[in-house]
Short mmCIF file of C-alpha atoms in Angstrom, two decimals:
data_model
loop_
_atom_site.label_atom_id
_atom_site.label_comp_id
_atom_site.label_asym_id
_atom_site.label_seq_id
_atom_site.Cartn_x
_atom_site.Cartn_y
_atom_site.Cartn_z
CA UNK I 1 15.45 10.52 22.15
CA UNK I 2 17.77 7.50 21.58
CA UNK I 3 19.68 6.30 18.87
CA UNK I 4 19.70 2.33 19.23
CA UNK I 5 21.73 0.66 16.44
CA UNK I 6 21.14 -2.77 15.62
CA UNK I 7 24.13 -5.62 14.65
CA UNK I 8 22.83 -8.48 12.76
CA UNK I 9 25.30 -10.78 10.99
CA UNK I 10 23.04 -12.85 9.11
CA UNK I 11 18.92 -13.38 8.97
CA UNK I 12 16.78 -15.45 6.64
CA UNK I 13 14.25 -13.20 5.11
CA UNK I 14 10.66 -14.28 5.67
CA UNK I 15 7.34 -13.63 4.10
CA UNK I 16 5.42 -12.17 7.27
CA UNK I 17 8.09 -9.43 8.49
CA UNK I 18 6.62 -6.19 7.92
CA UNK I 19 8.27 -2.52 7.73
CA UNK I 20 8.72 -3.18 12.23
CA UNK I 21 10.67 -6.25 11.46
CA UNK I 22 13.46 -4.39 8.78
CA UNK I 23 16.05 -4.28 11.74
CA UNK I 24 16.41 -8.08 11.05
CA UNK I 25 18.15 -7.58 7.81
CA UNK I 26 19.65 -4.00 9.03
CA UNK I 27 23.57 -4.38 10.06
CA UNK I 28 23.59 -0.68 10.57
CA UNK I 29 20.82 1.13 10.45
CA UNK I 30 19.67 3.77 13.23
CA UNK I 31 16.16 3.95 15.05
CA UNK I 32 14.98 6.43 16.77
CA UNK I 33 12.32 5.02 19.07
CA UNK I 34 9.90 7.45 21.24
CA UNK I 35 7.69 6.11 24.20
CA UNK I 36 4.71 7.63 24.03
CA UNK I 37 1.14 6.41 25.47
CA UNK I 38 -1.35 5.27 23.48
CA UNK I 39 -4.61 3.19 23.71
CA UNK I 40 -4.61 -0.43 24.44
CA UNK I 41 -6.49 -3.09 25.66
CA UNK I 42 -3.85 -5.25 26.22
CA UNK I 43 -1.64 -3.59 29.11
CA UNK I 44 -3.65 -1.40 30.62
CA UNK I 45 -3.45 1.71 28.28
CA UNK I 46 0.34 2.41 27.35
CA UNK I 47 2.82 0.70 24.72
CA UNK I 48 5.19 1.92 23.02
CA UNK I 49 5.25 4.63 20.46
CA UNK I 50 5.84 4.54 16.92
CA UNK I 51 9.06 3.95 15.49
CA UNK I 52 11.31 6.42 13.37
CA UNK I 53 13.70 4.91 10.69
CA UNK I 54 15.96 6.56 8.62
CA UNK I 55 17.84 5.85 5.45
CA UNK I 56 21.14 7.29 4.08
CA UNK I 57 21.86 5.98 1.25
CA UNK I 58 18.80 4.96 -0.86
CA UNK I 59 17.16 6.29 -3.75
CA UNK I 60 14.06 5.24 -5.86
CA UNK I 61 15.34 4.26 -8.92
CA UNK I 62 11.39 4.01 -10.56
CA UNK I 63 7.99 3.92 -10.32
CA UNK I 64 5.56 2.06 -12.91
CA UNK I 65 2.07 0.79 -13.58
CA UNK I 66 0.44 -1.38 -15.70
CA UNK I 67 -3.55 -1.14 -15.66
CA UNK I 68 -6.22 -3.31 -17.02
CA UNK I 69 -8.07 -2.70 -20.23
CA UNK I 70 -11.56 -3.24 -19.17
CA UNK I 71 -13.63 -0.31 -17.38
CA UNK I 72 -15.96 -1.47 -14.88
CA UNK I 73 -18.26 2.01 -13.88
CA UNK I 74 -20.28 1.87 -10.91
CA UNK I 75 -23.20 2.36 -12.76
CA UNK I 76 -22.14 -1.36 -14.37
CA UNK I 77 -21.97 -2.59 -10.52
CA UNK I 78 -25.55 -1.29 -9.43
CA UNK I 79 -27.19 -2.71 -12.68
CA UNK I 80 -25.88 -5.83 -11.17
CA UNK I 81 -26.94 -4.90 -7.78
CA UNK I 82 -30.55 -3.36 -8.89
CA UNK I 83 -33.06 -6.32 -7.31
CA UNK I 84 -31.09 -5.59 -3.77
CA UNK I 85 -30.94 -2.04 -3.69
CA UNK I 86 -34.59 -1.82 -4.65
CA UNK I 87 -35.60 -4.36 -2.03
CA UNK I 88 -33.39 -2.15 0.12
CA UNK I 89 -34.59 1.01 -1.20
CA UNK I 90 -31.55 2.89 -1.56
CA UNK I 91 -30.97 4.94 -4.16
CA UNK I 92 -28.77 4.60 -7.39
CA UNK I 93 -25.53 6.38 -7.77
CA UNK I 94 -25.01 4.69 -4.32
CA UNK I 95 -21.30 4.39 -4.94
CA UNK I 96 -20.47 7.67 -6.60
CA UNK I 97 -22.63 9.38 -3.71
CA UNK I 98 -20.91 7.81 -0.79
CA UNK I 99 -17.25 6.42 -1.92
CA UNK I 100 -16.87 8.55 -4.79
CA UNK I 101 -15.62 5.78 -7.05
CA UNK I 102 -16.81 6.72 -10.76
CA UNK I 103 -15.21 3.42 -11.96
CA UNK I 104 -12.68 0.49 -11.43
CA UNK I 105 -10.33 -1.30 -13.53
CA UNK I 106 -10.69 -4.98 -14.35
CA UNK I 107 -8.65 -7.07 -16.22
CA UNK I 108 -9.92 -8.31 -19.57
CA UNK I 109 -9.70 -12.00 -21.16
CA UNK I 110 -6.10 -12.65 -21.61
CA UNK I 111 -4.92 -10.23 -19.26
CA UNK I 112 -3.91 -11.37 -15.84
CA UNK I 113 -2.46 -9.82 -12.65
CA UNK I 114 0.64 -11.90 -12.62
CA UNK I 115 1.72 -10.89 -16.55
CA UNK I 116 0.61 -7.44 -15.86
CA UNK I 117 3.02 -7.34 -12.63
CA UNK I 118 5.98 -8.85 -14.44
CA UNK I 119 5.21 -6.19 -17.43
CA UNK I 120 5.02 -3.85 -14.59
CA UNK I 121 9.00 -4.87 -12.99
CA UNK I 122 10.05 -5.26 -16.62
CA UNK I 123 9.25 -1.48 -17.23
CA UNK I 124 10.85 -0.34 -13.96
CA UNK I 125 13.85 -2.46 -13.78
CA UNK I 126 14.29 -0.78 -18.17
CA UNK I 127 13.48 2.51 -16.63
CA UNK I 128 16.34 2.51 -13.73
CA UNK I 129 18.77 1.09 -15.98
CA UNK I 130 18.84 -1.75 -14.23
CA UNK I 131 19.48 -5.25 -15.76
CA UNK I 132 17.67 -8.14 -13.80
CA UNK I 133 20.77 -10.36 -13.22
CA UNK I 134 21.97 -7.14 -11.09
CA UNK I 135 18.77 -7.55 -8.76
CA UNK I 136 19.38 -8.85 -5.31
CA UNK I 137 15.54 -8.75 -4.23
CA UNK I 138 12.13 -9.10 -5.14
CA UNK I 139 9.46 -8.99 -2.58
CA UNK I 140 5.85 -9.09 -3.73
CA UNK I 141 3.07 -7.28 -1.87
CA UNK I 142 0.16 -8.71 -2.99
CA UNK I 143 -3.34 -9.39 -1.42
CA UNK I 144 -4.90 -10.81 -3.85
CA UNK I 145 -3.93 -14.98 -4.88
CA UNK I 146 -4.62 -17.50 -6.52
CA UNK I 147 -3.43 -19.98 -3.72
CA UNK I 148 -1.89 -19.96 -0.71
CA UNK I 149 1.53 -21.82 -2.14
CA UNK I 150 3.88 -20.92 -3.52
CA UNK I 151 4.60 -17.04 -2.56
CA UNK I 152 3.14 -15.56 -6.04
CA UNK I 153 6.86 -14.14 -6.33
CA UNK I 154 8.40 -17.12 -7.12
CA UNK I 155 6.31 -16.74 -11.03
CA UNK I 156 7.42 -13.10 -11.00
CA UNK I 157 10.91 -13.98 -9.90
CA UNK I 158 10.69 -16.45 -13.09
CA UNK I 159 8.94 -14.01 -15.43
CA UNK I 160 11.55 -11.12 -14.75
CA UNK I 161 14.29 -13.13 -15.40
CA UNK I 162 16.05 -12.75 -12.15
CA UNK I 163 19.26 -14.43 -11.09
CA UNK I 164 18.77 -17.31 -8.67
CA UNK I 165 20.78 -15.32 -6.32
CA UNK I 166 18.05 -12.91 -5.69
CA UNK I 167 16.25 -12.91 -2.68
CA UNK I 168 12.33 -13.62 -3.01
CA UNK I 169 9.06 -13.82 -1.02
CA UNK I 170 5.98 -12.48 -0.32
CA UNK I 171 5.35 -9.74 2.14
CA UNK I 172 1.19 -9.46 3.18
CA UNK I 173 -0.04 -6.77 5.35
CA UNK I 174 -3.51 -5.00 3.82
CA UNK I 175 -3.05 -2.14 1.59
CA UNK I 176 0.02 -1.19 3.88
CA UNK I 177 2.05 -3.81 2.11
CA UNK I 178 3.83 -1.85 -0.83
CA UNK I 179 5.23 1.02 1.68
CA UNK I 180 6.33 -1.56 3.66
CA UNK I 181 8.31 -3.65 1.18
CA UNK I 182 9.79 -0.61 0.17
CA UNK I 183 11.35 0.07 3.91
CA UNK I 184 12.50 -3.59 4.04
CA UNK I 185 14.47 -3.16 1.05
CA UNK I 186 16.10 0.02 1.56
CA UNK I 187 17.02 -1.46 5.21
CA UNK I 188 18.76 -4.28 2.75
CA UNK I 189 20.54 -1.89 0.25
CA UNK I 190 21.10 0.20 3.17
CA UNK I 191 23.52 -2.10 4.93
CA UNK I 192 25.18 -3.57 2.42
CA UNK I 193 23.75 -6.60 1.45
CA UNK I 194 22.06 -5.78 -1.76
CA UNK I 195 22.69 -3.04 -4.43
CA UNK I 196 19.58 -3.55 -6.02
CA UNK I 197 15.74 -4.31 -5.24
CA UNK I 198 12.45 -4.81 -6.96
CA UNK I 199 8.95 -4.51 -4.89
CA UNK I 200 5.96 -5.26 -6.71
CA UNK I 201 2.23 -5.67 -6.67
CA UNK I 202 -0.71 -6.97 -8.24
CA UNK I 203 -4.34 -7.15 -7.44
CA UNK I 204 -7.05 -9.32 -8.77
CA UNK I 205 -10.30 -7.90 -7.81
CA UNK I 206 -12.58 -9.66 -9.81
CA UNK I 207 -13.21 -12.88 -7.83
CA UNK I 208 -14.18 -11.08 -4.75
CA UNK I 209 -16.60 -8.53 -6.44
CA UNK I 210 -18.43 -11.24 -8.56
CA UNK I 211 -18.89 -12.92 -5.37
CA UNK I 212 -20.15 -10.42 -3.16
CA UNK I 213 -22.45 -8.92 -6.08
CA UNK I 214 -24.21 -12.26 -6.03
CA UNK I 215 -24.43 -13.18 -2.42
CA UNK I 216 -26.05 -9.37 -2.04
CA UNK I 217 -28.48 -10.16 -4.90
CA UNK I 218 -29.39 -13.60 -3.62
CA UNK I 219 -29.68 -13.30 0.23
CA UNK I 220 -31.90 -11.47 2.11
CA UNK I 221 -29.61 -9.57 4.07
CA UNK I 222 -30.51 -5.65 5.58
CA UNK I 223 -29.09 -2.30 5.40
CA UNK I 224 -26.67 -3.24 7.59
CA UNK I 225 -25.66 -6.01 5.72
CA UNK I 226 -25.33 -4.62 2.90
CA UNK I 227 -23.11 -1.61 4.10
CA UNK I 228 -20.43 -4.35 5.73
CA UNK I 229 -19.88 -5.39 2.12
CA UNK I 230 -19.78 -2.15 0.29
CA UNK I 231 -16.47 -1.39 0.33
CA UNK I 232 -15.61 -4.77 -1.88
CA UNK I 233 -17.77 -2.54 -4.69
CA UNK I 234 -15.27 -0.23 -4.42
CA UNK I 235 -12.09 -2.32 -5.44
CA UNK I 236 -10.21 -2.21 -8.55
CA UNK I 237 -7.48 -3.85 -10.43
CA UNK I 238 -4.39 -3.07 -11.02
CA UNK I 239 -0.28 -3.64 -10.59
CA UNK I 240 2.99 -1.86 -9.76
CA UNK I 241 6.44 -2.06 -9.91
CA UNK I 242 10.00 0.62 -7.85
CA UNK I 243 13.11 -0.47 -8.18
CA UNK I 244 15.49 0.80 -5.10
CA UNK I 245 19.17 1.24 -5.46
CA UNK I 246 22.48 2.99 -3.40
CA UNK I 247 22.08 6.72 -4.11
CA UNK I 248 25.82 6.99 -4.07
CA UNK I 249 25.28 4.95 -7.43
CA UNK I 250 22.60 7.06 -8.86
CA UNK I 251 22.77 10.61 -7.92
CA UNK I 252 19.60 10.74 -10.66
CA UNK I 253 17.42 8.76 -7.90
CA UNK I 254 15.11 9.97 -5.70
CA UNK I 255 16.24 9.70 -2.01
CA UNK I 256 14.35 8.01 0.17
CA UNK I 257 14.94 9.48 4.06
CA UNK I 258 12.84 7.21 6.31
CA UNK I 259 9.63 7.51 8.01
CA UNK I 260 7.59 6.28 10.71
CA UNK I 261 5.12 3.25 11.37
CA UNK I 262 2.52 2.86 13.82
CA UNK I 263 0.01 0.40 15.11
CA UNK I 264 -3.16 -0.07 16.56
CA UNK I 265 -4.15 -3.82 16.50
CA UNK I 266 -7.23 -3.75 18.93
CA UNK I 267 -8.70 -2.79 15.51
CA UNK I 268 -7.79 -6.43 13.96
CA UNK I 269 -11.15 -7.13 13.44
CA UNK I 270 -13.21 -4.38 11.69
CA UNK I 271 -12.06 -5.37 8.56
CA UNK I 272 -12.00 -9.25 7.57
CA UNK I 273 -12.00 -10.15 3.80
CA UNK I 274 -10.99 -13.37 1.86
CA UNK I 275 -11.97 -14.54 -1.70
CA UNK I 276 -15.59 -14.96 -0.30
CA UNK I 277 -15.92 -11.31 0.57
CA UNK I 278 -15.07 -8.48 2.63
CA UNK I 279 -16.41 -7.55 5.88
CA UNK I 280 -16.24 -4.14 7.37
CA UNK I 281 -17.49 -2.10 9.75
CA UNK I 282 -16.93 1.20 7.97
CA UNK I 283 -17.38 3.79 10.55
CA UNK I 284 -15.24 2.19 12.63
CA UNK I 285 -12.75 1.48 10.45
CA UNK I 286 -12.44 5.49 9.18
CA UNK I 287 -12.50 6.24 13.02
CA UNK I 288 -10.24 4.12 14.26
CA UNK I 289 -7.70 4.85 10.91
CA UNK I 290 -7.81 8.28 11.67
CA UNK I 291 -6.81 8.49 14.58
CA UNK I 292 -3.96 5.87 14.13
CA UNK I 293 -2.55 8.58 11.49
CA UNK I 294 -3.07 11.67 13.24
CA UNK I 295 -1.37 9.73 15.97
CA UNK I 296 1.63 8.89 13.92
CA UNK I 297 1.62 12.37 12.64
CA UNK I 298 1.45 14.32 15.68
CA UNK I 299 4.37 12.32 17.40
CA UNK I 300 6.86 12.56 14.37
CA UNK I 301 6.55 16.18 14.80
CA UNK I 302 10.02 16.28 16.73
CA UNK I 303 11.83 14.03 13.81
CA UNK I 304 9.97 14.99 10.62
CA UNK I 305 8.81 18.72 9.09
CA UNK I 306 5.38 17.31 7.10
CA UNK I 307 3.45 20.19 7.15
CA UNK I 308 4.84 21.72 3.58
CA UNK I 309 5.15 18.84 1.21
CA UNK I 310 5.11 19.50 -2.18
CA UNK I 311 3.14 16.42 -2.78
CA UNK I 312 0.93 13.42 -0.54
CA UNK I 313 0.71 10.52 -2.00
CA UNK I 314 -2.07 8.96 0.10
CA UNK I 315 -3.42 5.21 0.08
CA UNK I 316 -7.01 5.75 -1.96
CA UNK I 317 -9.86 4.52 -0.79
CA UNK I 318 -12.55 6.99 -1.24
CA UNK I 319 -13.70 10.66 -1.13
CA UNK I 320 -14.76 10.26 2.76
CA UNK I 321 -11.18 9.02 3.68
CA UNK I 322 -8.82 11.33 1.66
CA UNK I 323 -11.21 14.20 3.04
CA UNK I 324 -10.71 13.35 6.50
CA UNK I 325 -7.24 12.77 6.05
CA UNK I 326 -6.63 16.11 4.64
CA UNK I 327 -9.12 18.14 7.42
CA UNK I 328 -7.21 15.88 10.37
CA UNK I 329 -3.58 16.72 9.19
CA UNK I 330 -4.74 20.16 7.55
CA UNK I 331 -3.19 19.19 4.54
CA UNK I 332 -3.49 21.63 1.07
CA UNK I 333 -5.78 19.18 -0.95
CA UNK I 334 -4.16 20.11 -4.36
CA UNK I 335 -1.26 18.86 -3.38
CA UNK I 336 -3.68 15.70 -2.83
CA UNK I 337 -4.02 13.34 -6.25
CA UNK I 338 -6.50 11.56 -6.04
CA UNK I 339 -7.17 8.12 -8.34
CA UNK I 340 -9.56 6.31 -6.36
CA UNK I 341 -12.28 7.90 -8.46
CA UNK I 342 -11.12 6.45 -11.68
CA UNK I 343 -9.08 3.36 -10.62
CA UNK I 344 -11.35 2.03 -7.04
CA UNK I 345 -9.04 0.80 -4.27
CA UNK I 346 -6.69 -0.93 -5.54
CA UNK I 347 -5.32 -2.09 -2.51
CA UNK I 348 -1.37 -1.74 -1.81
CA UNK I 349 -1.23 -0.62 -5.82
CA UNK I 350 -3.10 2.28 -4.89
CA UNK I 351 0.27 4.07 -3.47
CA UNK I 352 2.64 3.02 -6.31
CA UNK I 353 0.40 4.18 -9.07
CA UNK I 354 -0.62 6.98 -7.76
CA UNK I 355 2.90 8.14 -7.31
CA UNK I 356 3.29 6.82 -11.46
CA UNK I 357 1.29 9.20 -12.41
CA UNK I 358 2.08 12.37 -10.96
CA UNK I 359 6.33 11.45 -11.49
CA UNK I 360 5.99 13.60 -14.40
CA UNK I 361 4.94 17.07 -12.82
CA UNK I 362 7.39 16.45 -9.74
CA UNK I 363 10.41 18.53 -10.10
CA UNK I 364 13.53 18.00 -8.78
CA UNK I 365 14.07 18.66 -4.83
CA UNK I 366 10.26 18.75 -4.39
CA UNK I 367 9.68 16.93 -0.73
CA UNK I 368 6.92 13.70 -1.80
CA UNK I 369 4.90 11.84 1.56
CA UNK I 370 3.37 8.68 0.94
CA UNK I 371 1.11 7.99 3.49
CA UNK I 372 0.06 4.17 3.76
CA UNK I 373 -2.67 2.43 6.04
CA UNK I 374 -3.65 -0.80 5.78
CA UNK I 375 -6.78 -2.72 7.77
CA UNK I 376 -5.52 -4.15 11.09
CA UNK I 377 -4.63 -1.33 11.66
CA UNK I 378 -1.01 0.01 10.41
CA UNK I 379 0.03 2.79 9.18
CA UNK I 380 3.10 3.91 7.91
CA UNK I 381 4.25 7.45 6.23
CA UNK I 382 7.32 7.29 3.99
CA UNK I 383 9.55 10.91 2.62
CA UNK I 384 11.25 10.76 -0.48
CA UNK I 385 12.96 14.03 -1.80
CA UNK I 386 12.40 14.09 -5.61
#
């Protein structure tokens, strides 16, 4: 093992660095970086390994959601869907059966993903004790737009209130993106450069859903076809909001003490989705997910001591992927919340929320894993100690 630490006087902070690209904001932060081989197409078979980071002096501050009014059920969705899974004779409860997604949150007239998001910061920035003039950073995680520019933080940056000191942009990478924004800004408060950050997301499901549910209806597409697209049925709407601040400041925080990330980009194309729709190829995509975190497991074994958490805060995306997850890393699945059934996939919400709800049965010094992946494939696993 080597310790490699990084020097960087100054960096401007960009909208496509991910939870790999920290080190550009980090003046001192340490990472461990192990060589290991793994598949790729690329070089003949062996990259490097995953990376290690840890944090010394970071703490979660808060955690909050703010959901949509309107229930969507799945048996609302196949109603919809009824002509095409007749013509393709599969049977109803389709979603329930297979995903295990009972129903899905969508926002209702005058709600909106951006107002829910800033309602969302508001709550966590009044929850830490923070006042927004003290924030140094905002970075928004969102899939979901409603245009390519501006970032959709520079309307949450206005919403919130924030000083025009504080850092903002957009970070985008799948449902991975939360976890990630959450490393970048602890490798900011970490070294010095901020005391205080926001990360926040909102998702917008409804355009994609209403568009899929009538291109199914009105094409003539198979099986097949039909199964690429059935994992937009399962999304949901939603937003989040953490605030992240020195732990020397708030010995009431929850530390955060670093994690790993891994990647396994020959996979870049198994799961495509814009506005228009979402294309997967399912089984490949559980494969090939898997083994990216068993992977990432198995080789922070020497660093990390996962095997007794008191909690796993997983990414949700259905009963078939939290099940595999918990039989590959032989995981104790009550200490496995699962909202996927109520809430869908609500992309990189999913995490945050999660973690909302079950903040009030965590006790103090319980060990909490969040355990992100996000299509491309990344993954990236995260310890906080409550």
């Amino acid at each position: 093992m080597k310790t490699l630490h990084l020097a960087v006087a100054h960096a401007s902070p960009s909208p496509f660095l991910g939870a790999a690209c920290q080190g550009a904001y980090t003046a001192r932060v340490d990472f461990w970086f192990h060589r290991r081989a793994c598949s790729s197409p690329s070089n003949g078979g062996f990259v490097a390994g995953n990376a290690t980071t840890r944090f010394s002096n970071v703490s979660l501050l808060s955690v909050a959601s703010v959901l949509p009014s309107r229930v969507t059920t799945s048996d609302d969705i196949e109603d919809r869907l009824s002509a095409a899974l007749a013509r393709l004779r599969l049977r109803p409860g389709l979603l329930r059966r297979v995903a295990g997604v009972n129903e899905r949150r969508n926002w209702a007239e005058g709600e909106s993903s951006d107002d829910a998001t800033i309602a969302a910061g508001a709550k966590a920035l009044a929850d830490a004790g923070v006042a927004p003039g003290e924030v140094g950073l905002l970075i928004n995680t969102s899939v979901t737009r409603k245009h390519l520019e501006p970032s959709v933080a520079v309307r949450l940056h206005h919403g919130l209130g924030l000083p025009t000191s504080a850092i903002n942009f957009d970070i985008a990478n799948a449902c991975l993106g939360f976890v990630n924004g959450m490393s970048l800004a602890a490798g900011m408060i970490e070294s010095g450069q901020i005391r205080y950050a926001i990360v926040v997301n909102g998702e917008d499901a409804d355009e994609i859903q209403i568009n899929t549910i009538n291109r199914l209806v009105n094409s003539d597409a198979d099986r097949d076809g039909f199964m690429s697209e059935f994992a937009s049925l399962t999304l949901g709407s939603g937003s989040a909001a953490a605030v992240l601040g020195r732990a020397d400041e708030h010995p009431e925080g929850h530390r955060l003490l670093g994690g790993v990330t891994r990647a396994a980009t020959q996979f870049h194309e198994l799961c495509v989705g814009s506005v228009d729709g979402m294309f997967t190829d399912a089984k490949a995509l559980l494969k090939g997910g898997l083994n990216l975190v068993v992977s990432a497991w198995k080789e922070a074994a020497p660093e990390w001591k996962w095997s007794g958490m008191d909690r796993y805060i997983t990414h949700q995306v259905s009963s078939v992927h939290t099940t595999a997850i918990v039989r590959a890393a032989k995981l104790d699945p009550e200490r496995v919340p699962v909202t996927y059934d109520r809430y869908g996939n609500v992309g990189p919400a999913s995490i945050p929320i999660t973690l909302a709800e079950q903040q009030s049965s965590l006790k103090r010094g319980d060990r909490v894993l969040l355990m992100g992946v996000g299509s491309g494939l990344n993954t990236a696993m995260m310890e906080l100690a409550w």
